[in-house]
PDB file of N, CA and C in Angstrom:
ATOM      1  N   ASP Q   1       0.834  -1.201   0.000  1.00  0.00           N
ATOM      2  CA  ASP Q   1       0.000   0.000   0.000  1.00  0.00           C
ATOM      3  C   ASP Q   1       0.869   1.251   0.000  1.00  0.00           C
ATOM      4  N   ARG Q   2       0.385   2.274  -0.678  1.00  0.00           N
ATOM      5  CA  ARG Q   2       1.124   3.524  -0.749  1.00  0.00           C
ATOM      6  C   ARG Q   2       0.700   4.436   0.400  1.00  0.00           C
ATOM      7  N   PRO Q   3       1.624   5.289   0.831  1.00  0.00           N
ATOM      8  CA  PRO Q   3       1.255   6.265   1.857  1.00  0.00           C
ATOM      9  C   PRO Q   3       0.129   7.161   1.348  1.00  0.00           C
ATOM     10  N   PRO Q   4      -0.723   7.669   2.227  1.00  0.00           N
ATOM     11  CA  PRO Q   4      -1.871   8.471   1.780  1.00  0.00           C
ATOM     12  C   PRO Q   4      -1.482   9.743   1.026  1.00  0.00           C
ATOM     13  N   GLU Q   5      -0.299  10.304   1.305  1.00  0.00           N
ATOM     14  CA  GLU Q   5       0.087  11.542   0.633  1.00  0.00           C
ATOM     15  C   GLU Q   5       0.693  11.300  -0.751  1.00  0.00           C
ATOM     16  N   MET Q   6       0.931  10.042  -1.116  1.00  0.00           N
ATOM     17  CA  MET Q   6       1.535   9.747  -2.417  1.00  0.00           C
ATOM     18  C   MET Q   6       0.483   9.894  -3.507  1.00  0.00           C
ATOM     19  N   PRO Q   7       0.792  10.644  -4.561  1.00  0.00           N
ATOM     20  CA  PRO Q   7      -0.207  10.854  -5.619  1.00  0.00           C
ATOM     21  C   PRO Q   7      -0.489   9.578  -6.399  1.00  0.00           C
ATOM     22  N   THR Q   8      -1.654   9.541  -6.999  1.00  0.00           N
ATOM     23  CA  THR Q   8      -2.021   8.420  -7.844  1.00  0.00           C
ATOM     24  C   THR Q   8      -2.324   8.945  -9.235  1.00  0.00           C
ATOM     25  N   CYS Q   9      -2.514   8.034 -10.162  1.00  0.00           N
ATOM     26  CA  CYS Q   9      -2.853   8.417 -11.526  1.00  0.00           C
ATOM     27  C   CYS Q   9      -4.159   9.211 -11.511  1.00  0.00           C
ATOM     28  N   LYS Q  10      -4.176  10.302 -12.218  1.00  0.00           N
ATOM     29  CA  LYS Q  10      -5.369  11.160 -12.243  1.00  0.00           C
ATOM     30  C   LYS Q  10      -6.458  10.616 -13.174  1.00  0.00           C
ATOM     31  N   ASP Q  11      -6.079   9.674 -14.065  1.00  0.00           N
ATOM     32  CA  ASP Q  11      -7.034   9.160 -15.049  1.00  0.00           C
ATOM     33  C   ASP Q  11      -7.640   7.808 -14.675  1.00  0.00           C
ATOM     34  N   HIS Q  12      -7.050   7.098 -13.714  1.00  0.00           N
ATOM     35  CA  HIS Q  12      -7.519   5.767 -13.372  1.00  0.00           C
ATOM     36  C   HIS Q  12      -7.614   5.602 -11.859  1.00  0.00           C
ATOM     37  N   THR Q  13      -8.508   4.727 -11.433  1.00  0.00           N
ATOM     38  CA  THR Q  13      -8.643   4.443 -10.011  1.00  0.00           C
ATOM     39  C   THR Q  13      -7.496   3.530  -9.585  1.00  0.00           C
ATOM     40  N   PRO Q  14      -7.189   3.486  -8.285  1.00  0.00           N
ATOM     41  CA  PRO Q  14      -6.111   2.591  -7.827  1.00  0.00           C
ATOM     42  C   PRO Q  14      -6.342   1.127  -8.225  1.00  0.00           C
ATOM     43  N   GLU Q  15      -7.591   0.707  -8.301  1.00  0.00           N
ATOM     44  CA  GLU Q  15      -7.888  -0.668  -8.692  1.00  0.00           C
ATOM     45  C   GLU Q  15      -7.513  -0.937 -10.146  1.00  0.00           C
ATOM     46  N   GLU Q  16      -7.554   0.101 -10.987  1.00  0.00           N
ATOM     47  CA  GLU Q  16      -7.226  -0.052 -12.404  1.00  0.00           C
ATOM     48  C   GLU Q  16      -5.729   0.030 -12.678  1.00  0.00           C
ATOM     49  N   GLU Q  17      -4.993   0.615 -11.748  1.00  0.00           N
ATOM     50  CA  GLU Q  17      -3.562   0.821 -11.962  1.00  0.00           C
ATOM     51  C   GLU Q  17      -2.831  -0.516 -11.929  1.00  0.00           C
ATOM     52  N   LYS Q  18      -1.965  -0.744 -12.907  1.00  0.00           N
ATOM     53  CA  LYS Q  18      -1.193  -1.980 -12.986  1.00  0.00           C
ATOM     54  C   LYS Q  18       0.218  -1.805 -12.443  1.00  0.00           C
ATOM     55  N   GLY Q  19       0.600  -0.655 -12.143  1.00  0.00           N
ATOM     56  CA  GLY Q  19       1.945  -0.354 -11.672  1.00  0.00           C
ATOM     57  C   GLY Q  19       2.107   1.142 -11.629  1.00  0.00           C
ATOM     58  N   THR Q  20       3.136   1.580 -10.998  1.00  0.00           N
ATOM     59  CA  THR Q  20       3.339   3.007 -10.896  1.00  0.00           C
ATOM     60  C   THR Q  20       4.697   3.350 -11.489  1.00  0.00           C
ATOM     61  N   TYR Q  21       4.669   4.312 -12.397  1.00  0.00           N
ATOM     62  CA  TYR Q  21       5.875   4.719 -13.117  1.00  0.00           C
ATOM     63  C   TYR Q  21       6.024   6.233 -13.036  1.00  0.00           C
ATOM     64  N   TRP Q  22       7.235   6.701 -13.316  1.00  0.00           N
ATOM     65  CA  TRP Q  22       7.505   8.125 -13.431  1.00  0.00           C
ATOM     66  C   TRP Q  22       7.828   8.399 -14.891  1.00  0.00           C
ATOM     67  N   CYS Q  23       7.007   9.220 -15.539  1.00  0.00           N
ATOM     68  CA  CYS Q  23       7.250   9.604 -16.926  1.00  0.00           C
ATOM     69  C   CYS Q  23       8.245  10.761 -16.908  1.00  0.00           C
ATOM     70  N   GLU Q  24       9.441  10.501 -17.423  1.00  0.00           N
ATOM     71  CA  GLU Q  24      10.474  11.529 -17.408  1.00  0.00           C
ATOM     72  C   GLU Q  24      10.168  12.649 -18.393  1.00  0.00           C
ATOM     73  N   GLY Q  25       9.452  12.339 -19.470  1.00  0.00           N
ATOM     74  CA  GLY Q  25       9.097  13.356 -20.451  1.00  0.00           C
ATOM     75  C   GLY Q  25       8.078  14.354 -19.924  1.00  0.00           C
ATOM     76  N   CYS Q  26       7.141  13.856 -19.123  1.00  0.00           N
ATOM     77  CA  CYS Q  26       6.066  14.716 -18.591  1.00  0.00           C
ATOM     78  C   CYS Q  26       6.302  15.124 -17.143  1.00  0.00           C
ATOM     79  N   SER Q  27       7.301  14.543 -16.499  1.00  0.00           N
ATOM     80  CA  SER Q  27       7.600  14.801 -15.079  1.00  0.00           C
ATOM     81  C   SER Q  27       6.375  14.587 -14.205  1.00  0.00           C
ATOM     82  N   LYS Q  28       5.768  13.397 -14.355  1.00  0.00           N
ATOM     83  CA  LYS Q  28       4.625  13.083 -13.498  1.00  0.00           C
ATOM     84  C   LYS Q  28       4.469  11.580 -13.346  1.00  0.00           C
ATOM     85  N   GLU Q  29       3.747  11.210 -12.292  1.00  0.00           N
ATOM     86  CA  GLU Q  29       3.480   9.804 -12.030  1.00  0.00           C
ATOM     87  C   GLU Q  29       2.381   9.310 -12.962  1.00  0.00           C
ATOM     88  N   ILE Q  30       2.568   8.112 -13.476  1.00  0.00           N
ATOM     89  CA  ILE Q  30       1.571   7.509 -14.363  1.00  0.00           C
ATOM     90  C   ILE Q  30       1.364   6.056 -13.951  1.00  0.00           C
ATOM     91  N   CYS Q  31       0.212   5.508 -14.324  1.00  0.00           N
ATOM     92  CA  CYS Q  31      -0.064   4.102 -14.030  1.00  0.00           C
ATOM     93  C   CYS Q  31       0.309   3.249 -15.243  1.00  0.00           C
ATOM     94  N   GLY Q  32       0.178   1.947 -15.092  1.00  0.00           N
ATOM     95  CA  GLY Q  32       0.507   1.031 -16.170  1.00  0.00           C
ATOM     96  C   GLY Q  32      -0.326   1.244 -17.415  1.00  0.00           C
ATOM     97  N   HIS Q  33      -1.613   1.565 -17.229  1.00  0.00           N
ATOM     98  CA  HIS Q  33      -2.482   1.840 -18.379  1.00  0.00           C
ATOM     99  C   HIS Q  33      -1.954   3.032 -19.177  1.00  0.00           C
ATOM    100  N   CYS Q  34      -1.673   4.113 -18.475  1.00  0.00           N
ATOM    101  CA  CYS Q  34      -1.207   5.333 -19.149  1.00  0.00           C
ATOM    102  C   CYS Q  34       0.161   5.119 -19.788  1.00  0.00           C
ATOM    103  N   GLN Q  35       1.019   4.358 -19.100  1.00  0.00           N
ATOM    104  CA  GLN Q  35       2.356   4.102 -19.644  1.00  0.00           C
ATOM    105  C   GLN Q  35       2.256   3.385 -20.982  1.00  0.00           C
ATOM    106  N   GLN Q  36       1.345   2.427 -21.077  1.00  0.00           N
ATOM    107  CA  GLN Q  36       1.205   1.649 -22.305  1.00  0.00           C
ATOM    108  C   GLN Q  36       0.467   2.403 -23.411  1.00  0.00           C
ATOM    109  N   LEU Q  37      -0.397   3.334 -23.031  1.00  0.00           N
ATOM    110  CA  LEU Q  37      -1.217   4.011 -24.034  1.00  0.00           C
ATOM    111  C   LEU Q  37      -0.779   5.449 -24.309  1.00  0.00           C
ATOM    112  N   LYS Q  38      -0.897   6.305 -23.333  1.00  0.00           N
ATOM    113  CA  LYS Q  38      -0.647   7.738 -23.538  1.00  0.00           C
ATOM    114  C   LYS Q  38       0.839   8.110 -23.540  1.00  0.00           C
ATOM    115  N   HIS Q  39       1.660   7.299 -22.881  1.00  0.00           N
ATOM    116  CA  HIS Q  39       3.073   7.657 -22.701  1.00  0.00           C
ATOM    117  C   HIS Q  39       3.998   6.606 -23.311  1.00  0.00           C
ATOM    118  N   LYS Q  40       3.505   5.821 -24.246  1.00  0.00           N
ATOM    119  CA  LYS Q  40       4.275   4.680 -24.754  1.00  0.00           C
ATOM    120  C   LYS Q  40       5.587   5.085 -25.435  1.00  0.00           C
ATOM    121  N   ASP Q  41       5.671   6.288 -25.958  1.00  0.00           N
ATOM    122  CA  ASP Q  41       6.894   6.736 -26.612  1.00  0.00           C
ATOM    123  C   ASP Q  41       7.787   7.576 -25.702  1.00  0.00           C
ATOM    124  N   HIS Q  42       7.387   7.711 -24.438  1.00  0.00           N
ATOM    125  CA  HIS Q  42       8.151   8.506 -23.482  1.00  0.00           C
ATOM    126  C   HIS Q  42       9.111   7.618 -22.701  1.00  0.00           C
ATOM    127  N   LYS Q  43      10.159   8.232 -22.181  1.00  0.00           N
ATOM    128  CA  LYS Q  43      11.073   7.519 -21.297  1.00  0.00           C
ATOM    129  C   LYS Q  43      10.445   7.500 -19.907  1.00  0.00           C
ATOM    130  N   PHE Q  44      10.444   6.325 -19.276  1.00  0.00           N
ATOM    131  CA  PHE Q  44       9.844   6.205 -17.950  1.00  0.00           C
ATOM    132  C   PHE Q  44      10.679   5.274 -17.096  1.00  0.00           C
ATOM    133  N   ILE Q  45      10.508   5.385 -15.769  1.00  0.00           N
ATOM    134  CA  ILE Q  45      11.153   4.481 -14.829  1.00  0.00           C
ATOM    135  C   ILE Q  45      10.133   4.100 -13.763  1.00  0.00           C
ATOM    136  N   ILE Q  46      10.406   3.007 -13.067  1.00  0.00           N
ATOM    137  CA  ILE Q  46       9.543   2.593 -11.960  1.00  0.00           C
ATOM    138  C   ILE Q  46       9.654   3.655 -10.873  1.00  0.00           C
ATOM    139  N   ILE Q  47       8.541   3.997 -10.272  1.00  0.00           N
ATOM    140  CA  ILE Q  47       8.487   5.129  -9.333  1.00  0.00           C
ATOM    141  C   ILE Q  47       9.449   4.955  -8.164  1.00  0.00           C
ATOM    142  N   THR Q  48       9.626   3.736  -7.666  1.00  0.00           N
ATOM    143  CA  THR Q  48      10.540   3.550  -6.538  1.00  0.00           C
ATOM    144  C   THR Q  48      11.979   3.871  -6.939  1.00  0.00           C
ATOM    145  N   ASP Q  49      12.354   3.575  -8.180  1.00  0.00           N
ATOM    146  CA  ASP Q  49      13.689   3.944  -8.657  1.00  0.00           C
ATOM    147  C   ASP Q  49      13.841   5.458  -8.732  1.00  0.00           C
ATOM    148  N   PHE Q  50      12.778   6.131  -9.184  1.00  0.00           N
ATOM    149  CA  PHE Q  50      12.793   7.593  -9.251  1.00  0.00           C
ATOM    150  C   PHE Q  50      12.964   8.185  -7.857  1.00  0.00           C
ATOM    151  N   VAL Q  51      12.226   7.652  -6.892  1.00  0.00           N
ATOM    152  CA  VAL Q  51      12.302   8.162  -5.518  1.00  0.00           C
ATOM    153  C   VAL Q  51      13.706   7.962  -4.961  1.00  0.00           C
ATOM    154  N   GLN Q  52      14.313   6.810  -5.215  1.00  0.00           N
ATOM    155  CA  GLN Q  52      15.677   6.565  -4.742  1.00  0.00           C
ATOM    156  C   GLN Q  52      16.658   7.556  -5.360  1.00  0.00           C
ATOM    157  N   ASP Q  53      16.499   7.848  -6.645  1.00  0.00           N
ATOM    158  CA  ASP Q  53      17.364   8.824  -7.308  1.00  0.00           C
ATOM    159  C   ASP Q  53      17.226  10.201  -6.668  1.00  0.00           C
ATOM    160  N   VAL Q  54      16.005  10.614  -6.396  1.00  0.00           N
ATOM    161  CA  VAL Q  54      15.762  11.930  -5.781  1.00  0.00           C
ATOM    162  C   VAL Q  54      16.346  11.970  -4.372  1.00  0.00           C
ATOM    163  N   GLU Q  55      16.154  10.879  -3.610  1.00  0.00           N
ATOM    164  CA  GLU Q  55      16.711  10.839  -2.261  1.00  0.00           C
ATOM    165  C   GLU Q  55      18.234  10.973  -2.290  1.00  0.00           C
ATOM    166  N   GLN Q  56      18.881  10.325  -3.247  1.00  0.00           N
ATOM    167  CA  GLN Q  56      20.331  10.420  -3.368  1.00  0.00           C
ATOM    168  C   GLN Q  56      20.758  11.847  -3.724  1.00  0.00           C
ATOM    169  N   GLN Q  57      20.011  12.489  -4.613  1.00  0.00           N
ATOM    170  CA  GLN Q  57      20.311  13.875  -4.983  1.00  0.00           C
ATOM    171  C   GLN Q  57      20.160  14.802  -3.784  1.00  0.00           C
ATOM    172  N   VAL Q  58      19.131  14.585  -2.986  1.00  0.00           N
ATOM    173  CA  VAL Q  58      18.912  15.406  -1.785  1.00  0.00           C
ATOM    174  C   VAL Q  58      20.072  15.202  -0.809  1.00  0.00           C
ATOM    175  N   HIS Q  59      20.481  13.966  -0.616  1.00  0.00           N
ATOM    176  CA  HIS Q  59      21.597  13.676   0.287  1.00  0.00           C
ATOM    177  C   HIS Q  59      22.869  14.375  -0.190  1.00  0.00           C
ATOM    178  N   THR Q  60      23.139  14.308  -1.473  1.00  0.00           N
ATOM    179  CA  THR Q  60      24.316  14.966  -2.040  1.00  0.00           C
ATOM    180  C   THR Q  60      24.254  16.469  -1.815  1.00  0.00           C
ATOM    181  N   LEU Q  61      23.094  17.068  -2.037  1.00  0.00           N
ATOM    182  CA  LEU Q  61      22.936  18.513  -1.816  1.00  0.00           C
ATOM    183  C   LEU Q  61      23.102  18.876  -0.344  1.00  0.00           C
ATOM    184  N   GLU Q  62      22.606  18.023   0.555  1.00  0.00           N
ATOM    185  CA  GLU Q  62      22.784  18.271   1.986  1.00  0.00           C
ATOM    186  C   GLU Q  62      24.262  18.317   2.347  1.00  0.00           C
ATOM    187  N   LEU Q  63      25.037  17.391   1.794  1.00  0.00           N
ATOM    188  CA  LEU Q  63      26.472  17.376   2.065  1.00  0.00           C
ATOM    189  C   LEU Q  63      27.155  18.636   1.540  1.00  0.00           C
ATOM    190  N   ILE Q  64      26.777  19.074   0.370  1.00  0.00           N
ATOM    191  CA  ILE Q  64      27.349  20.295  -0.200  1.00  0.00           C
ATOM    192  C   ILE Q  64      27.017  21.499   0.669  1.00  0.00           C
ATOM    193  N   ILE Q  65      25.778  21.590   1.112  1.00  0.00           N
ATOM    194  CA  ILE Q  65      25.354  22.701   1.975  1.00  0.00           C
ATOM    195  C   ILE Q  65      26.117  22.689   3.286  1.00  0.00           C
ATOM    196  N   LEU Q  66      26.276  21.503   3.888  1.00  0.00           N
ATOM    197  CA  LEU Q  66      27.023  21.426   5.137  1.00  0.00           C
ATOM    198  C   LEU Q  66      28.461  21.882   4.959  1.00  0.00           C
ATOM    199  N   LYS Q  67      29.087  21.482   3.866  1.00  0.00           N
ATOM    200  CA  LYS Q  67      30.469  21.908   3.592  1.00  0.00           C
ATOM    201  C   LYS Q  67      30.537  23.416   3.415  1.00  0.00           C
ATOM    202  N   LEU Q  68      29.551  23.983   2.734  1.00  0.00           N
ATOM    203  CA  LEU Q  68      29.528  25.437   2.533  1.00  0.00           C
ATOM    204  C   LEU Q  68      29.319  26.170   3.860  1.00  0.00           C
ATOM    205  N   LEU Q  69      28.481  25.630   4.726  1.00  0.00           N
ATOM    206  CA  LEU Q  69      28.249  26.257   6.023  1.00  0.00           C
ATOM    207  C   LEU Q  69      29.517  26.240   6.892  1.00  0.00           C
ATOM    208  N   ILE Q  70      30.271  25.173   6.777  1.00  0.00           N
ATOM    209  CA  ILE Q  70      31.526  25.072   7.547  1.00  0.00           C
ATOM    210  C   ILE Q  70      32.528  26.099   7.063  1.00  0.00           C
ATOM    211  N   VAL Q  71      32.575  26.313   5.754  1.00  0.00           N
ATOM    212  CA  VAL Q  71      33.520  27.278   5.176  1.00  0.00           C
ATOM    213  C   VAL Q  71      33.168  28.697   5.600  1.00  0.00           C
ATOM    214  N   PHE Q  72      31.908  29.017   5.650  1.00  0.00           N
ATOM    215  CA  PHE Q  72      31.501  30.390   5.989  1.00  0.00           C
ATOM    216  C   PHE Q  72      31.214  30.469   7.444  1.00  0.00           C
TER     217      PHE Q  72
END
């Protein structure tokens, strides 16, 4: 189950969703139906992979900020 604050596909109910993906072309979450139909020519990744990438970017930025704070 997804946390209540996590967005869902705007075009399909959770029961209709076959999976959750991140459409890199549209910068939004899509379900399996939309991925196969509306976004079939777009680059996409599984949403959990996208979240891990963002978390890593945030961690990297936190380290940079901490280093900058130490310098100043």
